[in-house]
Coordinates of C-alpha atoms in Angstrom, one line a residue:
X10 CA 16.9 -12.0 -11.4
X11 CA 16.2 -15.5 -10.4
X12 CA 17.9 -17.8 -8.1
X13 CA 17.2 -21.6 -9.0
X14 CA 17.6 -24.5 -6.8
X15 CA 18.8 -27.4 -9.1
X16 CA 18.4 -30.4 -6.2
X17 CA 15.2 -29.2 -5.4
X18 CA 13.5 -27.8 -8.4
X19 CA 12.3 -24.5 -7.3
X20 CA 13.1 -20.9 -7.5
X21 CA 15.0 -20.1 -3.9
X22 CA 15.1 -16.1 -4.7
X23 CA 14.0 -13.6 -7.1
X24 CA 14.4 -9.6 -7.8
X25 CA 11.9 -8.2 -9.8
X26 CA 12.7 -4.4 -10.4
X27 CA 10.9 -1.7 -12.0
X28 CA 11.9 0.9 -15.2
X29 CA 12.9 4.3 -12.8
X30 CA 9.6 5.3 -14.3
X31 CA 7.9 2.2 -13.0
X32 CA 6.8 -1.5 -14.2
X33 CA 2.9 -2.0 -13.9
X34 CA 2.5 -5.8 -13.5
X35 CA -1.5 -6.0 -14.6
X36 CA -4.2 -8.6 -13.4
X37 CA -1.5 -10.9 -11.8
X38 CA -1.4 -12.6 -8.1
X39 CA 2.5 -13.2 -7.0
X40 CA 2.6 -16.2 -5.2
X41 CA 5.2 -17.4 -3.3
X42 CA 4.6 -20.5 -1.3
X43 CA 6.6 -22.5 1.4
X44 CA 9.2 -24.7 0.1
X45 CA 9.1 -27.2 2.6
X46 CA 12.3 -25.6 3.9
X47 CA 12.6 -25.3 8.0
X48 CA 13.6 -21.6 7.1
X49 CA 11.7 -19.0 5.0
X50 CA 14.8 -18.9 2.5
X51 CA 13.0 -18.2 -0.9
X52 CA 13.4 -14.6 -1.0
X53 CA 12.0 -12.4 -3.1
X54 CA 12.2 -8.6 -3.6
X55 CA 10.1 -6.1 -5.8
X56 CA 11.3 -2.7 -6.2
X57 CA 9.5 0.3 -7.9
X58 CA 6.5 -1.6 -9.6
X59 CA 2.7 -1.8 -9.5
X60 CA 0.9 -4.8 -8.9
X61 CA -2.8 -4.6 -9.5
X62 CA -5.7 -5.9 -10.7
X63 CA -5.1 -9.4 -8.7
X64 CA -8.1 -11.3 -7.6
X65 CA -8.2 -14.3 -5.8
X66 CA -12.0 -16.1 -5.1
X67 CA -11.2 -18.9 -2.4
X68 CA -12.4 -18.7 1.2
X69 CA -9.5 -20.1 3.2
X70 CA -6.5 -17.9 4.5
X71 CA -4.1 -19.8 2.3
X72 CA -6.3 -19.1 -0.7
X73 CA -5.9 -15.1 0.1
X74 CA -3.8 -12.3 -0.9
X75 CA -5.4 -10.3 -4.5
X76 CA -2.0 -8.7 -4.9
X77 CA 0.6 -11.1 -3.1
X78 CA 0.2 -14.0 -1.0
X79 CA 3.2 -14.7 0.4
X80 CA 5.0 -17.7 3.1
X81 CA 8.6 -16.9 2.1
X82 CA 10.5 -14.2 2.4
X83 CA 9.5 -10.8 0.9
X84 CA 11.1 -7.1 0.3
X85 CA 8.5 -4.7 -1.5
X86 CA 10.3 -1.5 -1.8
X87 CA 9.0 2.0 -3.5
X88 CA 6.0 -0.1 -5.2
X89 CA 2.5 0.1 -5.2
X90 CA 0.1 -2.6 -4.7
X91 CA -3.3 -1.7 -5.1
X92 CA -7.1 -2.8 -7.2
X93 CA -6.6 -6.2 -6.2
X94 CA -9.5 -8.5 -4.6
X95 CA -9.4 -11.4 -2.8
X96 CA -12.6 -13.2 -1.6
X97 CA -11.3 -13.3 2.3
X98 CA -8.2 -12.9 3.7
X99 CA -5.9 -10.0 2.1
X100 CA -7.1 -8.3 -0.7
X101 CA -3.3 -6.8 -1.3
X102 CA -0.9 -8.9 0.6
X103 CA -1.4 -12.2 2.8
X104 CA 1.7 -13.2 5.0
X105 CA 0.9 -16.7 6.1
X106 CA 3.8 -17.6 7.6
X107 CA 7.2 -15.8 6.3
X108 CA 8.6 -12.8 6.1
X109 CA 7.2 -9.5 4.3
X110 CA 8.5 -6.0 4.4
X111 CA 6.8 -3.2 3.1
X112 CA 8.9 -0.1 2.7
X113 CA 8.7 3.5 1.3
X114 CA 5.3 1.9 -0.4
X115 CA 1.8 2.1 -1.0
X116 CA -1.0 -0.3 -0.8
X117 CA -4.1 1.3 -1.5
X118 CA -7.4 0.3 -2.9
X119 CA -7.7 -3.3 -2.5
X120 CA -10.6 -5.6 -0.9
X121 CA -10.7 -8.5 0.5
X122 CA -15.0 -9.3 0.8
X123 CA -16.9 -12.5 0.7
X124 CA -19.4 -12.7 -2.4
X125 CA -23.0 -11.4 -1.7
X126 CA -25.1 -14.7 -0.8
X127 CA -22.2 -16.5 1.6
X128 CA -23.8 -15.1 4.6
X129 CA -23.5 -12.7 6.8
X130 CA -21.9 -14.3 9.9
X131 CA -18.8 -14.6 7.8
X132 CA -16.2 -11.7 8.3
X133 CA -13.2 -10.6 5.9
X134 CA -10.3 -9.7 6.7
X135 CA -7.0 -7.4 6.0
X136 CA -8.2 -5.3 2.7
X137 CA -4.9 -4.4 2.7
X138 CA -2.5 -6.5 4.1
X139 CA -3.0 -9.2 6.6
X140 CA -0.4 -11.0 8.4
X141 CA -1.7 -14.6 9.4
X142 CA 1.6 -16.5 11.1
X143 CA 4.7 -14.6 10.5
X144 CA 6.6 -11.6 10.9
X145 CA 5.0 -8.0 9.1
X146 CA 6.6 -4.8 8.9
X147 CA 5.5 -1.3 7.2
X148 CA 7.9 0.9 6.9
X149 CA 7.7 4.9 5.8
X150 CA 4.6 3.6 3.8
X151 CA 0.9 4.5 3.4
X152 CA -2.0 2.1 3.5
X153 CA -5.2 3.4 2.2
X154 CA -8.3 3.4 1.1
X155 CA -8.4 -0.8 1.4
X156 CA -12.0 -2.4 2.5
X157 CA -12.6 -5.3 4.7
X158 CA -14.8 -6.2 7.1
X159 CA -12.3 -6.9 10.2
X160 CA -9.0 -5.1 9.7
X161 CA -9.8 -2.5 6.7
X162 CA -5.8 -1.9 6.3
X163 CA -4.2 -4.3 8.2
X164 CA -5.3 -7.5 9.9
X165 CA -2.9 -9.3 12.3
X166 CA -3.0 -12.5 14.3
X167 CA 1.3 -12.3 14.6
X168 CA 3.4 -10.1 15.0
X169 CA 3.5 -7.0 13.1
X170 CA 5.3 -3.3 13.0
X171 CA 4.6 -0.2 11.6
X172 CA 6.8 2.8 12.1
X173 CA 6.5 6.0 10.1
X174 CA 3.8 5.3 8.1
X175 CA 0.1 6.4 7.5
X176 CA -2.7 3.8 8.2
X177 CA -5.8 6.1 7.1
X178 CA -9.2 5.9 5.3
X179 CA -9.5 2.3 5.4
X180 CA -12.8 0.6 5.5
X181 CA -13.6 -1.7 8.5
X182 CA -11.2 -0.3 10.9
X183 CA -7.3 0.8 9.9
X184 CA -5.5 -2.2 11.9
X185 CA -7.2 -5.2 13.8
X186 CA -5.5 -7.2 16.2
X187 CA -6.7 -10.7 16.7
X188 CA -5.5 -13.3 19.6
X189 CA -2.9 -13.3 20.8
X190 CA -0.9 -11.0 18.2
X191 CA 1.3 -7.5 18.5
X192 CA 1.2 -4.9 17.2
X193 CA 3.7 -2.2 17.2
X194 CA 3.1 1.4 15.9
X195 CA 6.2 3.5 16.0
X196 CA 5.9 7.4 14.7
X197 CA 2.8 6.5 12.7
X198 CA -0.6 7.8 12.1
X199 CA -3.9 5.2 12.6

């Protein structure tokens, strides 16, 4: 479902659902960038699919997120992001400066890595999801098996929750704090 603004040409909200047996969404990047708006009103909301395969190769934060890269407004619910690459900042989800909830979900196998040859003073971050300016939550959700150099599974420099959920077996450290950010853990494993 797609919610179109005629005055100002853009999509304002969208609701991308899965089969009950699941929707794979192969070698894609969702991208849902900042209207311009004073608020974070586009929403967006993915139930019960699998985004992977996403790969991203540009070096700044905005150019991150393999899987999702998002300054909006976004619900993931009972889905699975995971195989997705991005060449810095999020190799499964980038919040740069909305709104993202991750619930009853997995993100698992992504990497955010610079390319052999860049250097080795440069650091990646968030292989899972990283949360750059902007409100994160995990919710009853597993992040796994994600690589990066600073913040394996999650990489925050805002303000970020997770409560019942498993942060495990992540390369480069499960969660990385940065700044001035917060992080709450609430009834979860790290």
């Amino acid at each position: 479902t797609l919610t179109w603004c005629t005055s100002c040409g853009t999509v304002v909200s969208a609701t991308i659902r899965g089969a009950p047996s699941a929707t794979t969404v192969p070698s894609t990047t969702l991208v849902l960038s900042n209207d311009g708006a004073a608020s974070t009103d586009g929403a967006v909301s993915l139930t019960g699919v699998t985004l992977t395969g996403g790969n991203v190769t540009g070096f700044g934060v905005g150019d991150g997120g393999g899987g999702i890269s998002n300054a909006e407004a976004l619900t993931v619910t009972n889905s699975t992001i995971s195989g997705n690459s991005a060449a810095s900042f999020g190799g499964g989800i980038v919040n740069t400066s909305g709104t993202t909830s991750v619930t009853n979900s997995t993100v698992s196998g992504n990497v955010a890595s610079f390319p052999v040859g860049i250097g080795n003073s440069l650091s990646s971050f968030g292989g899972g999801i990283v949360n750059t300016s902007g409100t994160t939550s995990v919710t009853n959700s597993t992040v796994s098996g994600n690589e990066a150099s600073g913040g394996g599974g999650i990489s925050n420099t805002a303000t970020t929750s997770v409560t019942n959920s498993t942060v495990s077996g992540n390369s480069g450290a499960g969660i990385v704090n940065t700044f001035f950010a917060t992080t709450s853990l609430i009834n979860s494993t790290v």
